[in-house]
Coordinates of C-alpha atoms (C1' of nucleotides) in Angstrom, one line a residue:
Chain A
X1 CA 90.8 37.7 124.9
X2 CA 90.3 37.2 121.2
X3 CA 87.1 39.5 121.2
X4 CA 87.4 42.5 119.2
X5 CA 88.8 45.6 120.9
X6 CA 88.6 44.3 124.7
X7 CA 89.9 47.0 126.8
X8 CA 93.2 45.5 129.3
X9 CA 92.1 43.8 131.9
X10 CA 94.7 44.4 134.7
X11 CA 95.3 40.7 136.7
X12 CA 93.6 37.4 136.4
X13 CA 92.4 35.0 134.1
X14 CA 88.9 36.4 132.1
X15 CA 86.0 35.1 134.4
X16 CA 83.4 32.8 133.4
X17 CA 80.0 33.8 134.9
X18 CA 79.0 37.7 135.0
X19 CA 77.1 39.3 138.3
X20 CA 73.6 40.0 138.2
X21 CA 73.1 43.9 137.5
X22 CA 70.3 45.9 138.0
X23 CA 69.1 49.5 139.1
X24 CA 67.4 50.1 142.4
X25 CA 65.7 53.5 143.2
X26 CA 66.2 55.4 146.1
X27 CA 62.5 57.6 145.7
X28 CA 62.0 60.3 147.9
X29 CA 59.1 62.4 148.8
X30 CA 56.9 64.6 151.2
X31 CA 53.7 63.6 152.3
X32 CA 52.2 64.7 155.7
X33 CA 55.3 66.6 157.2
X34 CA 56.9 63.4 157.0
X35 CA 59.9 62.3 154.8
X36 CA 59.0 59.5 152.8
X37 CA 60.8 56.6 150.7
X38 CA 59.0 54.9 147.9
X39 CA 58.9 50.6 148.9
X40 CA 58.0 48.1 146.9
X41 CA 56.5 44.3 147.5
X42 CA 55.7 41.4 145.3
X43 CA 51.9 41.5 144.5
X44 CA 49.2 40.5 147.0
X45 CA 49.3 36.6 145.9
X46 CA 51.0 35.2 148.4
X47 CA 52.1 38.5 150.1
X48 CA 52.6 38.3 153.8
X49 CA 53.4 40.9 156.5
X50 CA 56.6 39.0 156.7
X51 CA 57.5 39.6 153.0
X52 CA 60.2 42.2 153.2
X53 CA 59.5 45.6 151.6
X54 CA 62.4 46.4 149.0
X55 CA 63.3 49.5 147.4
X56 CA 62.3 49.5 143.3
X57 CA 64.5 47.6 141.5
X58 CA 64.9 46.7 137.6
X59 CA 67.9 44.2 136.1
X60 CA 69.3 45.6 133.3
X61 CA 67.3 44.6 130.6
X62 CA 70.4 44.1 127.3
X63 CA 67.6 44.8 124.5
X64 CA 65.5 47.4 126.4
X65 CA 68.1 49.8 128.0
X66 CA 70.1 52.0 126.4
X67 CA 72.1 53.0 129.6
X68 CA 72.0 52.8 133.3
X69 CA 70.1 55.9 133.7
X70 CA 67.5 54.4 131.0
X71 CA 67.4 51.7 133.5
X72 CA 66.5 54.3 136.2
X73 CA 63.9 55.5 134.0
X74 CA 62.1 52.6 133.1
X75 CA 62.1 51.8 136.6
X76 CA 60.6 55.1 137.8
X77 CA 58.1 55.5 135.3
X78 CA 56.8 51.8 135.9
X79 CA 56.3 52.7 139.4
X80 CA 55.6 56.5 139.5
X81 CA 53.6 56.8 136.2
X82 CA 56.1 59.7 135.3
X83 CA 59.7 59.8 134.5
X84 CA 61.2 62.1 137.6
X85 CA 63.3 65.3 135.9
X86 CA 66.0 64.7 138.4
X87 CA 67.8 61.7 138.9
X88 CA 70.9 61.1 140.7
X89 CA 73.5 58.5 141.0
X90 CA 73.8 57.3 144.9
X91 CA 76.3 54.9 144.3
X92 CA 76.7 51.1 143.6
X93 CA 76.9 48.1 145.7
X94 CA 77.8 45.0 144.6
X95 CA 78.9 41.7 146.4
X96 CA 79.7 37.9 146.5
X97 CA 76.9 37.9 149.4
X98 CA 74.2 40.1 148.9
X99 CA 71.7 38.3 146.8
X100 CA 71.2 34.9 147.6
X101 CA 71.0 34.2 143.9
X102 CA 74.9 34.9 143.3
X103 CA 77.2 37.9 143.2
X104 CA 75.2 40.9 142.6
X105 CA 75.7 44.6 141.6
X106 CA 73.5 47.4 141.6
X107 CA 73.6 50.7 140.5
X108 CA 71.4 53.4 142.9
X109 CA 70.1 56.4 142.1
X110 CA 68.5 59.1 144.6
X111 CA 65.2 60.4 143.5
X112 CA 63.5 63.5 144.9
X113 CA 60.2 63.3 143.7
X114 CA 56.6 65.5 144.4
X115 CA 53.9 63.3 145.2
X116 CA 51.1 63.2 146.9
X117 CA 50.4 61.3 150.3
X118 CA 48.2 57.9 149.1
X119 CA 48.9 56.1 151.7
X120 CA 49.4 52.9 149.4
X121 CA 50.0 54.3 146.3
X122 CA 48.2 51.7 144.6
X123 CA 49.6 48.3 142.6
X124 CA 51.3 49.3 139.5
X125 CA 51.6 46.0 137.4
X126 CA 53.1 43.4 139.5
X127 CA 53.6 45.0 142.8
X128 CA 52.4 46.8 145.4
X129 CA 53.8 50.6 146.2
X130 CA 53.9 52.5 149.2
X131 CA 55.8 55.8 150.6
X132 CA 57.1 54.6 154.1
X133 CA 57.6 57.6 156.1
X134 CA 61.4 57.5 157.1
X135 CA 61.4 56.7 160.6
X136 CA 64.3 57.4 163.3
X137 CA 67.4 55.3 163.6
X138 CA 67.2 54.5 159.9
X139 CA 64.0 53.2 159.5
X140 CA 63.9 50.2 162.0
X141 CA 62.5 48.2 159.3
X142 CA 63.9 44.9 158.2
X143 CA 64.0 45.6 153.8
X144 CA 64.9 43.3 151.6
X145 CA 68.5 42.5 150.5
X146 CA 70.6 45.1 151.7
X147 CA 68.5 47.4 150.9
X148 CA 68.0 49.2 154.8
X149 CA 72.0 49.7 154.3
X150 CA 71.4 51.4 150.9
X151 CA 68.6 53.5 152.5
X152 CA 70.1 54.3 155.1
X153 CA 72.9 55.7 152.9
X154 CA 70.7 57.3 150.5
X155 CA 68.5 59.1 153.4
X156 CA 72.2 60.5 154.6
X157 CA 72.9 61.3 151.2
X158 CA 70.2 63.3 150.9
X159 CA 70.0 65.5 154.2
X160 CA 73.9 66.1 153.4
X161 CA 72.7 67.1 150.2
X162 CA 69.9 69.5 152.1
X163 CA 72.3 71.4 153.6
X164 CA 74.2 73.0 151.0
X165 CA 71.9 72.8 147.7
X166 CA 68.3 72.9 146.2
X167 CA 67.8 69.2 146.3
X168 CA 64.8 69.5 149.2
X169 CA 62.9 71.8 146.6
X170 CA 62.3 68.7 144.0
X171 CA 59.7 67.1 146.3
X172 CA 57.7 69.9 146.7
X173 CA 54.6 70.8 143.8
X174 CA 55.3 72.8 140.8
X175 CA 54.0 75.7 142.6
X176 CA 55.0 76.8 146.4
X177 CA 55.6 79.4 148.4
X178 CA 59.1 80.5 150.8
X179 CA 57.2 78.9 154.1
X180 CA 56.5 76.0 152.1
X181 CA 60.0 75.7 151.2
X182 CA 61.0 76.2 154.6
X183 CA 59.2 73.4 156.1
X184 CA 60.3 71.0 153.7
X185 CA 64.0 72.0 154.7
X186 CA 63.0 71.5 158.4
X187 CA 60.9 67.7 157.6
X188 CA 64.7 66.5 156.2
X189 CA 66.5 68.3 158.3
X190 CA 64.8 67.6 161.3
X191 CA 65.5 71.1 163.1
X192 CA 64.0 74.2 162.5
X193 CA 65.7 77.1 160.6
X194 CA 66.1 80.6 160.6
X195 CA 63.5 82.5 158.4
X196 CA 65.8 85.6 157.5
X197 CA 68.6 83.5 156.5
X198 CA 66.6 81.2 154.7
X199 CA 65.0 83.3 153.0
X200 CA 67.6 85.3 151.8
X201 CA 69.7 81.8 151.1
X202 CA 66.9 80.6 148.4
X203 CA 66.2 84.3 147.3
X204 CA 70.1 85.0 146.1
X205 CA 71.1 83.1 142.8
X206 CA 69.2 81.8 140.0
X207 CA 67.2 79.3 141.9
X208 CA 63.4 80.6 142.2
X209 CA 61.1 82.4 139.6
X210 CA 58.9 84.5 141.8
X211 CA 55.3 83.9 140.2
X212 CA 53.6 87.6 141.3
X213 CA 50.7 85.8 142.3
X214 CA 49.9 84.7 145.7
X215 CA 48.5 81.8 148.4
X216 CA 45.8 82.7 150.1
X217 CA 45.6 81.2 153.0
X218 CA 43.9 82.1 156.6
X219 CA 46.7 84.9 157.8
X220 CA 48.5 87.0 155.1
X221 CA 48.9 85.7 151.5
X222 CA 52.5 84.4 150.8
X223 CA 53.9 85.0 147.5
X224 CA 54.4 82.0 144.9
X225 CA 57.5 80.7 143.4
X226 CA 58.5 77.8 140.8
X227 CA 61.7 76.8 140.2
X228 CA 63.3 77.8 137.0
X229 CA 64.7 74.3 136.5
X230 CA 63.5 71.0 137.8
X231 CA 66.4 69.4 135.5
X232 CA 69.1 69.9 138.1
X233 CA 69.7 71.2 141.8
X234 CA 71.9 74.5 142.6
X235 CA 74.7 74.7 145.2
X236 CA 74.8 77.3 147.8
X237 CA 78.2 79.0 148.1
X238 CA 78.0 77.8 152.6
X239 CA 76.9 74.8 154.0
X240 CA 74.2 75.1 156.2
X241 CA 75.3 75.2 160.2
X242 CA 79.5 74.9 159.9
X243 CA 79.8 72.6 162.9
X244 CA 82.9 73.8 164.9
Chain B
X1 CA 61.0 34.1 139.2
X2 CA 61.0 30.6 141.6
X3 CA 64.9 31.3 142.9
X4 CA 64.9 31.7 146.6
X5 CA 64.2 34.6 148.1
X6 CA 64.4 36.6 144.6
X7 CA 63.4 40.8 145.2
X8 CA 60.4 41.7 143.3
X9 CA 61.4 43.2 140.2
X10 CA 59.2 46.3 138.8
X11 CA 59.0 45.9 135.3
X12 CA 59.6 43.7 132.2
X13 CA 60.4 39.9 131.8
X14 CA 63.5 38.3 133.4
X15 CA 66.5 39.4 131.2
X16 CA 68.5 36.2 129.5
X17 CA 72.0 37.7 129.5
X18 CA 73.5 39.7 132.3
X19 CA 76.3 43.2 130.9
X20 CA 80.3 43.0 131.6
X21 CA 81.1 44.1 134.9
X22 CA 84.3 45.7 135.8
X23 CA 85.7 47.9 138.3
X24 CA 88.1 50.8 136.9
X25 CA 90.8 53.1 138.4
X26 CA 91.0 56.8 138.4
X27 CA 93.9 57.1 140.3
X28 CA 95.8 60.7 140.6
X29 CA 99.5 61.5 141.7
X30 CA 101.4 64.5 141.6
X31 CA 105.0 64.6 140.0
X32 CA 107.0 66.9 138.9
X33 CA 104.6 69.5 139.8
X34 CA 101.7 68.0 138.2
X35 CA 98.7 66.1 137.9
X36 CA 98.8 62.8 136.8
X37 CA 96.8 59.8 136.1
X38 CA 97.7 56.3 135.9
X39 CA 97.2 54.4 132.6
X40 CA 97.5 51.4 131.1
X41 CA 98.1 49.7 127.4
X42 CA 98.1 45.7 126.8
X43 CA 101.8 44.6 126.5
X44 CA 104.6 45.7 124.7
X45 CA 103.7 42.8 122.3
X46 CA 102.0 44.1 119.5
X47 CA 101.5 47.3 121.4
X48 CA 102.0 49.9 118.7
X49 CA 101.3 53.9 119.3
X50 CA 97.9 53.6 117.9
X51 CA 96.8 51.4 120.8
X52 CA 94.9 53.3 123.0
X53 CA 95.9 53.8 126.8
X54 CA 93.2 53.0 129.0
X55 CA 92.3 53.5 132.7
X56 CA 93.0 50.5 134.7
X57 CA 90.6 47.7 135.2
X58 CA 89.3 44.1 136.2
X59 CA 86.6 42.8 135.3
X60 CA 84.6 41.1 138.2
X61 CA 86.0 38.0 139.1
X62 CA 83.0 36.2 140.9
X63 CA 85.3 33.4 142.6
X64 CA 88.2 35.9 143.9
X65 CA 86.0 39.3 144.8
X66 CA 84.0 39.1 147.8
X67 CA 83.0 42.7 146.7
X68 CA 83.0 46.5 144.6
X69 CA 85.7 47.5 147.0
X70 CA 87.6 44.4 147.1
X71 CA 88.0 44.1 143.1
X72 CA 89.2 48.1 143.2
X73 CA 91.9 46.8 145.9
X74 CA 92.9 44.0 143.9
X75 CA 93.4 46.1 140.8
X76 CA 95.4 48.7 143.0
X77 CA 97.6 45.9 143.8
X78 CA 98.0 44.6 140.7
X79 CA 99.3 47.9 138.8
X80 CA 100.7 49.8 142.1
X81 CA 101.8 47.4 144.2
X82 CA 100.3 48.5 147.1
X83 CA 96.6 48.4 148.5
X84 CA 96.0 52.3 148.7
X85 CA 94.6 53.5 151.9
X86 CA 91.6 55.3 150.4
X87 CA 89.5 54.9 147.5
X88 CA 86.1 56.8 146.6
X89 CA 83.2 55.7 144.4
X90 CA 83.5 58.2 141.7
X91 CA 80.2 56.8 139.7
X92 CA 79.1 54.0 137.5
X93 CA 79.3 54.0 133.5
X94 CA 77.2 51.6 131.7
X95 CA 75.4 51.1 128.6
X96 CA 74.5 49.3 125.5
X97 CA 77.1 50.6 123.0
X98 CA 80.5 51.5 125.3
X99 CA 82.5 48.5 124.8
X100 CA 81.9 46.9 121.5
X101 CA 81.7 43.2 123.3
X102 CA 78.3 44.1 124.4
X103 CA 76.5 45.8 127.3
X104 CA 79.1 46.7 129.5
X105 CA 78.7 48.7 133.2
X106 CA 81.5 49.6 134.9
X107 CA 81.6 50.7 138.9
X108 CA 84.7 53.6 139.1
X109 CA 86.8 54.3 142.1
X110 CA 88.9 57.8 142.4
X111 CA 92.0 56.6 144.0
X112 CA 94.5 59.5 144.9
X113 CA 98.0 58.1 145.9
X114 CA 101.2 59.2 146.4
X115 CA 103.8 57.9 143.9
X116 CA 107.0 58.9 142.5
X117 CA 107.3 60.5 139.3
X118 CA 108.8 57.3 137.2
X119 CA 107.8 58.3 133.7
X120 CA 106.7 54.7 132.9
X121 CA 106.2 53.1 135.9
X122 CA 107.5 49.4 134.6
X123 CA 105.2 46.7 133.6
X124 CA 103.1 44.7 136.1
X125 CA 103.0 41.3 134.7
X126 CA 100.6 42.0 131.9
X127 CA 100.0 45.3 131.0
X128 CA 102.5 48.5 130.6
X129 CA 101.8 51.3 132.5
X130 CA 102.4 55.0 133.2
X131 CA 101.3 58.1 135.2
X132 CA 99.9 61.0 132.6
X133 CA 100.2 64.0 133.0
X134 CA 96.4 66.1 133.0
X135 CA 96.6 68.7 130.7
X136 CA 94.2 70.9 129.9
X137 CA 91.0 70.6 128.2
X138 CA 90.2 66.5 129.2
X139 CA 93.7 65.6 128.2
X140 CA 93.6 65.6 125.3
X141 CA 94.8 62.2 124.6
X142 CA 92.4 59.4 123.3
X143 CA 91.3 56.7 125.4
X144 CA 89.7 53.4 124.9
X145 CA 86.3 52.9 125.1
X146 CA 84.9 55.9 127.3
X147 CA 87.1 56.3 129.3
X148 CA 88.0 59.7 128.3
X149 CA 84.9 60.7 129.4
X150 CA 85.0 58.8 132.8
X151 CA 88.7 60.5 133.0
X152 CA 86.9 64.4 132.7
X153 CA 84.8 62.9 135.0
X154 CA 87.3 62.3 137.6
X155 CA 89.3 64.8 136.7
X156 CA 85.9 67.2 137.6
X157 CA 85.3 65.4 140.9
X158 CA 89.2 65.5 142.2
X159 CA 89.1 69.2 141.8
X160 CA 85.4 69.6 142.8
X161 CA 86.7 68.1 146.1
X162 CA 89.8 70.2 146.5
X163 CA 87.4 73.0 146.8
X164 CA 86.6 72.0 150.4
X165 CA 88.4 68.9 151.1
X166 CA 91.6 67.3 151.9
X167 CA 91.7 65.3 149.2
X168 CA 95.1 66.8 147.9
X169 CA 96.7 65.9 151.0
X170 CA 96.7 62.1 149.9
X171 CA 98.6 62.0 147.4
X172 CA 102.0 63.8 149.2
X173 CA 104.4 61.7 150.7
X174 CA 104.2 60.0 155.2
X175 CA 105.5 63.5 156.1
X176 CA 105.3 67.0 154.4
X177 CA 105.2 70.4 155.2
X178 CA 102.6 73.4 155.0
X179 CA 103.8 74.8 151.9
X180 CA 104.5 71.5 150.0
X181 CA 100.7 70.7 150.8
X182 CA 99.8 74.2 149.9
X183 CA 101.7 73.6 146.1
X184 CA 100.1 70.7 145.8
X185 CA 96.8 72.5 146.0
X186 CA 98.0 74.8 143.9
X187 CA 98.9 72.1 141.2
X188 CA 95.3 70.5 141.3
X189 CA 93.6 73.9 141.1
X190 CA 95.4 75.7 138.5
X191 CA 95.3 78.7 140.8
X192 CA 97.7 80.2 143.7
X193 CA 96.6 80.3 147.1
X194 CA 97.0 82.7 149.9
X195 CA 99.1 81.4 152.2
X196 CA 97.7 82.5 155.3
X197 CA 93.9 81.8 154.5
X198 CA 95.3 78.3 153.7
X199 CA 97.2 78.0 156.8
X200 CA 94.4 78.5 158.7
X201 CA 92.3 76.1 157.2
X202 CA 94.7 73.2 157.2
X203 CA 95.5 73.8 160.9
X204 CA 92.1 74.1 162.0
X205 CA 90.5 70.9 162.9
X206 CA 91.5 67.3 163.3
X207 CA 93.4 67.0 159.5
X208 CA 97.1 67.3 160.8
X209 CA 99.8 66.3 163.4
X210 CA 102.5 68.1 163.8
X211 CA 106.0 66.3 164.1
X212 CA 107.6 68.9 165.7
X213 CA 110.3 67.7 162.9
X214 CA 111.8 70.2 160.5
X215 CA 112.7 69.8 156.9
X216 CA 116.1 71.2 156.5
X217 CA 116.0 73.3 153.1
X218 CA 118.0 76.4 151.5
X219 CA 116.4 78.9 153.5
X220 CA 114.4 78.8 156.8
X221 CA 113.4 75.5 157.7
X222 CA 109.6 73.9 157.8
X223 CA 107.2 72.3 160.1
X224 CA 106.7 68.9 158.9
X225 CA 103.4 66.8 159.2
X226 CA 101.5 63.7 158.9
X227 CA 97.8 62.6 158.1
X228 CA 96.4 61.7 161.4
X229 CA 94.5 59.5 159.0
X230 CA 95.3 58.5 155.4
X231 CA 92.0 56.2 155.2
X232 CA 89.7 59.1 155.1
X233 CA 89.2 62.7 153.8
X234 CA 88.2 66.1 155.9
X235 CA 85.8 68.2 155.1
X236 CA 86.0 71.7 155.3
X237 CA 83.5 74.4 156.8
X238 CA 83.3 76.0 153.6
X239 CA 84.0 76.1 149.9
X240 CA 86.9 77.3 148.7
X241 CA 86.0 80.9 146.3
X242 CA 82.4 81.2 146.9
X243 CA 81.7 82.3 143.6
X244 CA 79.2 85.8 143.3
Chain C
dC1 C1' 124.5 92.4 155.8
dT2 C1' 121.1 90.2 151.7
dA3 C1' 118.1 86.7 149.7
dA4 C1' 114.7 83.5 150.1
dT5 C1' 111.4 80.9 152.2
dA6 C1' 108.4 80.1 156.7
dG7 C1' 105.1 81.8 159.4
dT8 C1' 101.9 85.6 161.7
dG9 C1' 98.8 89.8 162.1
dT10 C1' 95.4 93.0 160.5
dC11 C1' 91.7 94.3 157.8
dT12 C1' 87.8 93.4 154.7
dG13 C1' 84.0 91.0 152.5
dT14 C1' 80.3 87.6 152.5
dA15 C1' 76.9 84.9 154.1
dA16 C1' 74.8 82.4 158.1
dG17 C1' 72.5 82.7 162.9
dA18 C1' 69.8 85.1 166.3
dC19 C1' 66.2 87.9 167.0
dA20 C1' 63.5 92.2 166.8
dT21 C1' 60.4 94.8 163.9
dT22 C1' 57.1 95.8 160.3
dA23 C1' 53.4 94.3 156.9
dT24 C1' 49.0 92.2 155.5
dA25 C1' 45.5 89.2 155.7
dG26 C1' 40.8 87.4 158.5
dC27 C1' 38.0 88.1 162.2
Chain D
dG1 C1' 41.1 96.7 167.6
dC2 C1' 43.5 91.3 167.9
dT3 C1' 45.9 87.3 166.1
dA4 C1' 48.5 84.8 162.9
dT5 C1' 51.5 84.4 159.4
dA6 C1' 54.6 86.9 155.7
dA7 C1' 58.4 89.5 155.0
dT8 C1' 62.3 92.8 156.4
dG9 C1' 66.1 94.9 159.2
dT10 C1' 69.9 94.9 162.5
dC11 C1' 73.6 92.9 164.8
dT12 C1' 76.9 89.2 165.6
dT13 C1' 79.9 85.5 164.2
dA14 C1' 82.8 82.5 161.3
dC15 C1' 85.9 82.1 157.9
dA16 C1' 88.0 83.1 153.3
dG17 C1' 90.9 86.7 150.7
dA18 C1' 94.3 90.2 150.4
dC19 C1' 98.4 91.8 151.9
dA20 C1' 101.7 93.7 155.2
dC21 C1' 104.8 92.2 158.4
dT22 C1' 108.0 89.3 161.3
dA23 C1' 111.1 85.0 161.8
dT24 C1' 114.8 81.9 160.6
dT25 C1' 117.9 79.8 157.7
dA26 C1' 122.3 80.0 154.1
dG27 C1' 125.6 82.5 152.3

DNA sequence: CTAATAGTGTCTGTAAGACATTATAGC
DNA sequence: GCTATAATGTCTTACAGACACTATTAG
């Protein structure tokens, strides 16, 4: 307790040994008219259908990161090739039991990204990437660590989020159209939606730059939007579907 | 890279030393008709005015926490005396250059509890503490490390969440009546309510129970209530002034 | 009775939900 | 013309906001 400037520490003696910390991403995209969450696995040496898929993950790395989110960034681009303009904090989980290599913590960040189906997105470095469509009854498959729990609570995170904000809008392409928006809304959501309210939902507020060009397409051309931000997400003044 | 069963890490070499862990407090009361937050300073030793208060916290203690939550609850004990019946990840902080030991991350819970005014609460074994009045533009006061910033950040999210929760609610007293939860709305917001809207809200849905108890005052007497639950919070169907 | 606080009723505004209708393309 | 998809219009419903009104206590 002699270090300079040491914040209080409330009870206890100062502990000895420090938990492992790292970043895990929580990387979400459309591919397909599926929902799909970015896994990772250790390279093909040695990798076995039994070797658990695990969401990305990067310990904090003292010389390299400035901050968390740095962490998040590293992470991303390593995987993705791109650093992701909108990043999110999920939450952290940490535990005495969660790592088999001793108390762990680590700090999650949701991730909606564009990107393009690739079945397996190919190796980046030392592991192997693929977008695992997001299945029913969270995922049914067996993840590393505790990640299927942190999944699980980012995939709820993020349909919450779909119900009263842009977030869904962030995994489609730079340009797309209101229908296209719609669907993406109905893949998370997994119901369909009303196309006057929706429409006049995304139209109101600051969220869409209409482009005044249009898709063609087989029936009558739709026009084009972009989003005038893909920094941050907007909030809609109503949740989607009040449940009585 | 040989530990057992070690997740696959994206990028970069194994780090060598692992950042300072802690769990700190945002925890909100209401007395004398405001909003306050609970601080602490290192003992009365040496404690001059130019020590900074600080926001409670523990560092991790890997032999005594089992996990995130469980270190939050231990520090709530420490400082309160009493395990609080709800506590809400608020976010993580962490980076290189926050706490001058080193990298530092810290996991933060919002804990809203109902406590009695008490200017300065006593001193809980090591550390002095005291509920703070908010005042306006991020207190105002200076902090250590940055946890003035984590405060504004608390501070954002507890009234964020009185917008369409009943957040408020948990930090009144076992039993209380419609107007002394509508004041204490009031209090967090900075803005009156109308009674009758508010009413409505509060009665609608599975927040209250009725006592069918009055509190005897100076005028006309009031319905008291309880939480049918004080471990969780209610959401609301809507937001609370839909902004145009 | 009056004063003060507790609680209700009525009307309006906003935005979502349901669903019908019109518009524009290819064929 | 017909079909499919894009876009708009009309009506209903849910709930917040404003505000008037009634109810119950102390004195």
């Amino acid at each position: 307790m002699a270090k300079p400037s040491a914040p209080p520490t409330v009870a206890g003696p100062p502990p000895s040994a420090r938990p492992i910390t790292s970043v895990d991403l929580a990387a979400f995209s459309l591919a397909d008219d599926q929902l799909r969450v970015l896994l990772v696995r250790p390279t093909p040496f040695g990798a076995s259908a039994a070797d658990p898929w695990a969401l990305p993950s990067s310990e904090i790395a003292i010389a390299q990161d400035a901050d968390l989110q740095g962490c998040a960034r590293r992470t991303a681009l390593a995987i993705l090739g791109k650093i992701p303009p909108y990043l999110e904090q999920l939450g952290s989980w940490g535990s005495a039991d969660r790592d088999p290599r001793g108390w762990a913590a680590t700090h999650v960040y949701l991730v909606p990204v564009f990107a393009e189906a690739a079945g397996s997105s190919g190796r980046e470095g030392m592991v192997q990437a693929a977008w695992h469509p997001i299945r029913e009854s969270t995922t049914g498959l067996r993840l590393a660590l505790d990640h299927a729990r942190i999944l699980a609570a980012a995939v709820a995170r993020l349909r919450n989020k779909a119900e009263y904000t842009s977030v869904v809008a962030h995994m489609l392409p730079d340009e797309f159209t209101l229908p296209d928006l719609q669907h993406a809304y109905e893949v998370v959501l997994e119901r369909p939606m009303d196309k006057s309210a929706f429409r006049t939902r995304m139209l109101s507020g600051t969220l869409l730059q209409p482009l005044n060009r249009y898709r063609e397409g087989l029936r009558r051309p739709a026009m084009l939007y972009r989003l005038k931000t893909r920094r941050s997400i907007v909030h809609f003044p109503r949740s989607l579907q009040a449940k009585a």
